Coordinates of C-alpha atoms in Angstrom, one line a residue:
M1 CA -38.0 -105.4 -109.0
I2 CA -36.8 -102.2 -110.6
Q3 CA -39.0 -99.4 -109.4
D4 CA -37.6 -96.6 -111.5
P5 CA -35.4 -97.7 -114.5
T6 CA -34.2 -94.2 -115.2
R7 CA -33.2 -93.5 -111.7
L8 CA -31.4 -96.8 -111.4
Q9 CA -29.5 -96.3 -114.6
A10 CA -28.3 -92.9 -113.5
L11 CA -27.3 -94.2 -110.1
V12 CA -25.3 -97.2 -111.6
A13 CA -23.6 -94.8 -114.0
D14 CA -22.7 -92.5 -111.1
I15 CA -21.3 -95.4 -109.0
R16 CA -19.3 -96.6 -112.0
S17 CA -17.8 -93.2 -112.5
F18 CA -17.0 -92.7 -108.8
V19 CA -15.3 -96.1 -108.5
R20 CA -13.1 -95.7 -111.6
E21 CA -12.3 -92.0 -111.5
H22 CA -12.0 -91.3 -107.8
W23 CA -11.7 -94.6 -105.8
H24 CA -9.3 -96.7 -107.9
P25 CA -6.5 -94.0 -107.8
L26 CA -6.8 -93.9 -104.0
E27 CA -6.6 -97.7 -103.3
A28 CA -2.9 -97.9 -102.8
R29 CA -2.9 -95.0 -100.4
I30 CA -5.8 -96.4 -98.4
D31 CA -3.9 -99.7 -98.2
R32 CA -0.8 -98.0 -96.9
E33 CA -2.5 -95.6 -94.4
D34 CA -5.4 -98.0 -93.4
D35 CA -7.7 -95.0 -93.5
I36 CA -10.2 -93.4 -96.0
P37 CA -9.7 -89.6 -96.5
P38 CA -12.4 -87.6 -94.9
A39 CA -13.1 -85.8 -98.1
T40 CA -13.9 -89.1 -99.8
V41 CA -16.3 -90.1 -97.0
Q42 CA -18.0 -86.7 -97.4
M43 CA -18.4 -87.4 -101.1
L44 CA -20.1 -90.7 -100.2
R45 CA -22.5 -88.7 -97.9
D46 CA -23.2 -86.1 -100.6
K47 CA -24.0 -88.8 -103.1
G48 CA -26.5 -90.5 -100.8
Y49 CA -24.6 -93.8 -100.8
F50 CA -25.2 -94.4 -97.0
G51 CA -29.0 -94.5 -97.5
W52 CA -29.5 -96.9 -100.4
S53 CA -31.8 -99.4 -98.7
I54 CA -33.3 -97.0 -96.1
P55 CA -36.9 -96.1 -97.1
E56 CA -37.5 -92.7 -98.8
A57 CA -39.7 -91.7 -96.0
Y58 CA -36.6 -91.5 -93.8
G59 CA -34.3 -89.8 -96.2
G60 CA -32.9 -92.8 -98.1
L61 CA -33.3 -94.0 -101.6
G62 CA -35.5 -97.0 -100.7
L63 CA -33.9 -99.3 -103.2
S64 CA -35.6 -102.7 -103.8
T65 CA -33.5 -105.8 -103.2
E66 CA -32.8 -106.1 -107.0
E67 CA -31.8 -102.5 -107.2
L68 CA -29.5 -102.8 -104.2
V69 CA -27.6 -105.8 -105.5
R70 CA -27.2 -104.2 -109.0
C71 CA -25.7 -101.2 -107.3
A72 CA -23.5 -103.5 -105.1
F73 CA -22.2 -105.2 -108.3
E74 CA -20.8 -101.8 -109.3
L75 CA -19.7 -100.4 -106.0
S76 CA -17.6 -103.5 -105.1
Q77 CA -15.5 -103.4 -108.2
A78 CA -13.0 -101.7 -105.9
S79 CA -11.0 -102.4 -102.8
V80 CA -13.3 -103.7 -100.0
A81 CA -12.9 -100.6 -97.9
L82 CA -15.2 -98.7 -100.1
R83 CA -18.2 -101.0 -99.7
A84 CA -17.4 -101.5 -96.0
R85 CA -17.5 -97.8 -95.3
V86 CA -21.1 -97.4 -96.5
G87 CA -22.1 -101.1 -96.3
T88 CA -23.1 -101.3 -92.7
N89 CA -25.5 -98.4 -93.1
T90 CA -27.0 -99.9 -96.3
G91 CA -27.1 -103.4 -94.7
I92 CA -26.7 -104.8 -91.3
G93 CA -26.4 -101.5 -89.5
S94 CA -29.8 -100.2 -90.4
E95 CA -31.8 -103.2 -91.6
A96 CA -33.0 -104.3 -88.1
L97 CA -34.5 -100.9 -87.7
V98 CA -36.0 -100.9 -91.2
A99 CA -37.4 -104.4 -90.6
D100 CA -38.7 -104.3 -87.0
G101 CA -38.2 -100.8 -85.6
T102 CA -41.0 -98.8 -84.2
E103 CA -42.0 -95.6 -86.0
E104 CA -40.4 -93.5 -83.3
Q105 CA -37.2 -95.4 -83.5
K106 CA -37.1 -95.1 -87.3
Q107 CA -37.6 -91.3 -87.1
R108 CA -34.9 -91.0 -84.5
W109 CA -32.1 -92.8 -86.2
L110 CA -32.8 -93.6 -89.9
P111 CA -32.6 -90.1 -91.4
R112 CA -29.2 -89.5 -89.8
M113 CA -28.0 -92.9 -91.0
A114 CA -29.2 -92.2 -94.5
R115 CA -27.3 -88.9 -94.6
G116 CA -24.2 -90.6 -93.3
E117 CA -24.2 -88.5 -90.1
L118 CA -24.3 -91.7 -88.1
T119 CA -22.5 -94.9 -88.9
G120 CA -24.2 -98.0 -87.7
C121 CA -23.0 -101.5 -87.2
L122 CA -24.3 -104.9 -86.0
A123 CA -22.8 -106.2 -82.8
L124 CA -23.8 -109.9 -82.8
T125 CA -20.7 -112.1 -82.8
E126 CA -18.9 -112.8 -79.5
P127 CA -15.8 -114.8 -78.5
D128 CA -18.0 -117.9 -78.1
A129 CA -20.8 -117.0 -80.4
G130 CA -19.7 -117.1 -84.1
S131 CA -21.0 -119.9 -86.2
E132 CA -23.2 -120.7 -83.2
A133 CA -24.8 -117.3 -83.4
S134 CA -27.4 -118.2 -80.8
N135 CA -24.8 -118.8 -78.0
I136 CA -25.0 -115.1 -76.9
Q137 CA -23.5 -114.4 -73.5
T138 CA -23.9 -110.7 -73.4
T139 CA -26.6 -109.9 -70.8
A140 CA -29.1 -107.1 -70.5
R141 CA -30.6 -106.9 -66.9
R142 CA -33.7 -104.8 -66.4
E143 CA -33.4 -102.0 -63.8
G144 CA -36.6 -99.9 -63.9
E145 CA -36.9 -98.1 -67.2
H146 CA -33.4 -99.2 -68.2
Y147 CA -31.4 -102.3 -69.1
V148 CA -27.8 -102.8 -68.0
L149 CA -25.6 -104.5 -70.6
N150 CA -22.5 -106.5 -69.8
G151 CA -20.4 -108.5 -72.2
T152 CA -18.0 -108.4 -75.2
K153 CA -18.7 -108.5 -78.9
R154 CA -16.0 -109.5 -81.4
F155 CA -15.1 -109.1 -85.1
I156 CA -17.5 -106.1 -85.4
T157 CA -17.0 -104.2 -88.7
N158 CA -16.9 -100.4 -88.4
A159 CA -17.0 -100.7 -84.6
P160 CA -14.1 -98.2 -84.1
L161 CA -16.0 -95.5 -85.9
A162 CA -19.6 -96.4 -85.4
D163 CA -22.0 -94.1 -83.6
V164 CA -25.0 -96.5 -83.1
F165 CA -24.8 -100.3 -82.5
T166 CA -27.5 -102.9 -83.1
V167 CA -26.7 -105.2 -80.1
I168 CA -28.1 -108.6 -79.5
A169 CA -28.2 -109.5 -75.7
R170 CA -29.8 -112.0 -73.5
T171 CA -32.6 -110.5 -71.5
D172 CA -33.8 -113.8 -70.0
G173 CA -31.1 -115.1 -67.7
G174 CA -32.5 -118.6 -67.6
S175 CA -32.8 -118.9 -71.4
A176 CA -30.6 -120.8 -73.9
G177 CA -30.1 -120.8 -77.6
S178 CA -32.2 -118.4 -79.6
D179 CA -34.7 -117.9 -76.9
G180 CA -34.5 -114.8 -74.6
L181 CA -32.5 -112.7 -77.0
T182 CA -33.4 -109.1 -77.5
A183 CA -32.1 -106.5 -80.1
F184 CA -31.2 -103.0 -78.8
L185 CA -30.1 -99.8 -80.5
V186 CA -27.2 -98.6 -78.4
E187 CA -25.5 -95.2 -79.0
R188 CA -21.8 -94.9 -78.3
S189 CA -22.6 -92.2 -75.8
A190 CA -24.3 -94.7 -73.6
G191 CA -21.0 -95.8 -72.3
L192 CA -19.9 -98.8 -74.4
S193 CA -16.2 -98.9 -75.5
T194 CA -14.5 -100.3 -78.5
G195 CA -11.0 -101.8 -78.6
P196 CA -8.3 -100.8 -81.0
A197 CA -8.7 -101.8 -84.6
Y198 CA -7.3 -105.2 -85.4
R199 CA -4.3 -105.9 -87.5
K200 CA -5.7 -107.9 -90.3
M201 CA -4.7 -110.0 -93.3
G202 CA -6.4 -107.5 -95.7
Q203 CA -9.2 -105.1 -96.0
A204 CA -7.2 -102.1 -95.0
G205 CA -9.3 -99.0 -94.4
S206 CA -12.2 -101.1 -93.0
P207 CA -11.7 -101.0 -89.2
V208 CA -12.9 -104.0 -87.1
S209 CA -12.6 -104.4 -83.4
D210 CA -14.1 -105.7 -80.1
V211 CA -17.0 -103.9 -78.4
H212 CA -17.2 -103.9 -74.6
F213 CA -20.2 -103.4 -72.4
E214 CA -19.5 -102.7 -68.7
N215 CA -22.7 -101.7 -66.9
C216 CA -23.8 -99.9 -70.0
R217 CA -27.3 -98.4 -69.4
V218 CA -29.8 -98.4 -72.2
H219 CA -33.4 -97.1 -72.0
A220 CA -36.2 -99.6 -72.6
S221 CA -37.4 -97.5 -75.5
Q222 CA -34.3 -98.7 -77.4
I223 CA -35.4 -102.3 -77.7
I224 CA -36.0 -102.7 -81.5
G225 CA -39.7 -103.1 -82.0
G226 CA -40.3 -102.6 -78.3
R227 CA -40.6 -106.3 -77.4
E228 CA -38.2 -108.5 -75.5
G229 CA -37.2 -111.9 -76.9
M230 CA -37.5 -111.0 -80.6
G231 CA -33.8 -110.4 -81.2
F232 CA -33.0 -113.6 -83.0
K233 CA -35.9 -113.3 -85.4
T234 CA -34.9 -109.8 -86.1
V235 CA -31.3 -110.9 -86.8
M236 CA -32.5 -113.6 -89.2
K237 CA -34.5 -111.0 -91.2
V238 CA -31.4 -108.9 -91.4
L239 CA -29.1 -111.7 -92.4
N240 CA -31.4 -113.1 -95.2
K241 CA -31.3 -109.8 -97.0
Q242 CA -27.7 -109.1 -96.1
R243 CA -26.5 -112.4 -97.5
L244 CA -27.9 -111.4 -100.9
H245 CA -26.3 -108.0 -100.5
L246 CA -23.0 -109.6 -99.5
A247 CA -23.1 -112.1 -102.4
A248 CA -23.3 -109.2 -104.8
L249 CA -20.4 -107.5 -102.9
C250 CA -18.4 -110.7 -103.5
T251 CA -19.1 -110.6 -107.2
G252 CA -17.8 -107.1 -107.9
P253 CA -14.2 -107.8 -106.8
A254 CA -14.3 -110.9 -109.0
I255 CA -15.3 -108.8 -112.0
R256 CA -12.5 -106.3 -111.2
M257 CA -9.8 -108.9 -110.8
L258 CA -10.8 -110.7 -114.0
D259 CA -10.7 -107.4 -115.9
L260 CA -7.3 -106.6 -114.5
A261 CA -6.0 -110.1 -115.4
M262 CA -7.4 -110.0 -118.9
E263 CA -5.7 -106.6 -119.5
H264 CA -2.4 -108.0 -118.2
V265 CA -2.4 -111.2 -120.3
S266 CA -3.4 -109.2 -123.4
R267 CA -0.5 -106.8 -122.9
R268 CA 2.3 -109.2 -121.7
E269 CA 4.1 -111.2 -124.3
Q270 CA 6.0 -114.5 -123.9
F271 CA 7.3 -116.7 -126.6
G272 CA 6.6 -114.0 -129.1
Q273 CA 2.9 -113.5 -128.5
P274 CA 0.5 -112.2 -125.9
V275 CA 0.0 -114.5 -123.0
A276 CA -3.8 -114.3 -123.7
N277 CA -3.2 -116.5 -126.8
F278 CA -2.3 -119.5 -124.7
Q279 CA -5.2 -121.9 -124.3
L280 CA -4.5 -122.8 -120.6
V281 CA -4.7 -119.0 -119.8
Q282 CA -7.9 -118.8 -121.9
A283 CA -9.4 -121.7 -119.8
M284 CA -8.9 -119.6 -116.6
I285 CA -10.6 -116.7 -118.2
A286 CA -13.5 -118.9 -119.4
D287 CA -13.9 -120.5 -116.0
S288 CA -13.8 -117.1 -114.2
R289 CA -16.2 -115.4 -116.6
T290 CA -18.7 -118.3 -116.4
E291 CA -18.7 -118.4 -112.6
I292 CA -19.2 -114.6 -112.4
F293 CA -22.2 -114.9 -114.7
A294 CA -23.6 -117.8 -112.6
A295 CA -23.2 -115.8 -109.4
Q296 CA -24.9 -112.7 -110.9
S297 CA -27.8 -114.8 -112.2
M298 CA -28.3 -116.5 -108.9
I299 CA -28.2 -113.3 -107.0
L300 CA -30.6 -111.4 -109.3
E301 CA -33.1 -114.3 -109.3
A302 CA -33.1 -114.5 -105.5
A303 CA -33.3 -110.7 -105.1
R304 CA -36.4 -110.6 -107.4
A305 CA -37.9 -113.4 -105.3
R306 CA -37.4 -111.4 -102.1
D307 CA -39.0 -108.4 -103.8
R308 CA -42.0 -110.6 -104.6
G309 CA -42.3 -111.4 -100.9
E310 CA -41.1 -115.0 -101.2
E311 CA -39.1 -116.9 -98.6
V312 CA -35.4 -116.6 -99.6
A313 CA -33.5 -118.2 -96.6
L314 CA -32.3 -121.1 -98.8
S315 CA -31.5 -119.1 -101.9
A316 CA -29.8 -116.4 -100.0
S317 CA -27.6 -119.0 -98.3
M318 CA -26.8 -120.6 -101.7
C319 CA -25.9 -117.2 -103.1
K320 CA -23.6 -116.2 -100.3
Y321 CA -21.9 -119.6 -100.4
F322 CA -21.4 -119.8 -104.1
A323 CA -20.4 -116.1 -104.7
S324 CA -17.8 -116.0 -101.9
E325 CA -16.2 -119.3 -103.0
M326 CA -16.3 -118.1 -106.6
C327 CA -14.6 -114.9 -105.7
G328 CA -11.8 -116.9 -104.0
R329 CA -11.3 -119.0 -107.1
V330 CA -11.2 -116.0 -109.4
A331 CA -8.7 -114.3 -107.1
D332 CA -6.4 -117.4 -107.3
R333 CA -6.7 -117.6 -111.1
A334 CA -5.9 -113.8 -111.3
V335 CA -2.7 -114.3 -109.4
Q336 CA -1.8 -117.2 -111.7
M337 CA -2.5 -115.1 -114.8
F338 CA -0.4 -112.2 -113.5
G339 CA 2.4 -114.6 -112.5
G340 CA 5.1 -113.1 -110.3
S341 CA 3.5 -109.6 -110.8
G342 CA 0.4 -111.0 -109.1
Y343 CA 2.3 -111.9 -106.0
V344 CA 4.4 -108.7 -105.7
A345 CA 2.4 -105.7 -104.4
D346 CA 4.8 -103.3 -106.2
F347 CA 3.7 -104.5 -109.6
S348 CA -0.1 -105.0 -109.4
P349 CA -3.1 -104.6 -107.1
I350 CA -3.9 -108.3 -107.4
E351 CA -1.9 -109.2 -104.3
R352 CA -4.0 -106.8 -102.3
Y353 CA -7.3 -108.0 -103.7
F354 CA -6.3 -111.6 -103.1
R355 CA -5.9 -110.8 -99.4
D356 CA -9.0 -108.7 -99.2
V357 CA -11.4 -111.2 -100.6
R358 CA -10.3 -114.1 -98.4
L359 CA -12.6 -112.9 -95.6
F360 CA -15.7 -113.3 -97.7
R361 CA -15.7 -117.0 -97.1
L362 CA -15.7 -116.5 -93.3
Y363 CA -18.1 -113.7 -92.3
E364 CA -21.9 -113.8 -92.3
G365 CA -21.7 -117.5 -92.1
T366 CA -18.6 -119.6 -93.1
S367 CA -18.9 -121.6 -96.2
Q368 CA -19.2 -124.7 -94.1
I369 CA -22.0 -123.3 -92.1
H370 CA -23.8 -122.4 -95.3
Q371 CA -23.3 -125.9 -96.6
L372 CA -25.0 -127.3 -93.5
N373 CA -27.8 -124.7 -93.7
I374 CA -28.4 -125.4 -97.4
A375 CA -28.7 -129.1 -96.8
K376 CA -30.9 -128.7 -93.8
L377 CA -33.3 -126.3 -95.7
A378 CA -33.3 -128.5 -98.8
L379 CA -34.2 -131.6 -96.8
R380 CA -36.9 -129.7 -95.0
E381 CA -38.3 -128.5 -98.3
R382 CA -38.3 -132.0 -99.7
S383 CA -40.2 -133.3 -96.6
G384 CA -42.8 -130.6 -96.9
A385 CA -42.1 -129.4 -93.3

């Protein structure tokens, strides 16, 4: 659903210009320094990029799902650090509030998140709760008007720089699985701590770390929606939309890598002619372009379905699974088309992109978890359950 075609066209054009003219020249520096220049972050604030999916009533742009993924296709034609810096605010960092927050909670946090004054993140995963997301061990014990949180979260994107954390904790000590889980909005000032940023295979400039809660006191008014035990349902709402968003964010890098590869093989000559003339190279181009088109088509169709109010758990899972695997295949072909220059960081950015996109197949559900989920939902759909 495109609410305002003129506004969307202008936004997409602005994103395209920013990515190509400002971000691409910075990518090598960000990879070396593992940090985004403050002036660039301020540009993102000034452009409103932190508030894409936050409703207009709270200072955001209120993009529909289709508009969000169209913008994500453009934003992600860059090193992953760009989309990661704003992505938690436009996705998992704010979506729980947007979906289930009380009016008071929305007024308190969303305008500052939309302006980029606060960076949000989702603290769900734990050392023993990854693919088994319901195996949460972090506890929240009630003490009067407060809850006392204890536990550790792991692999939390933007944790080292986040100001507000959506935290899933177990409020019912006798519960198991998805029962008894509650979602809290926890500010850094409440006393949580974050570990040092991990050393990672890729995605330099996108800090990820542990989050530690040691007798961290949170007021009861910071339960999202004001009700205990609804945390897992809230997370599922967040993840269904975010999987579509992430699928689009997997597609942009594939577009970028194929464009770079086609430029390279059109310029480089072997045996007296451009490498692009060779049919086996053309086959890699054809396969990559076809798979990118398939991913875009899937994502747009699923986004439109969500905007129509339809259930998208199955289609969102299929989109994330296909787009992340597709991006990995395109990355591998791009290295092959670049040859030695694709393996050596001194000669091309493809080596960096190859490392960056490997994570797509792991987070927000590994490909194997999505295969199981797709089969389960497809069988349930067939049985009419």
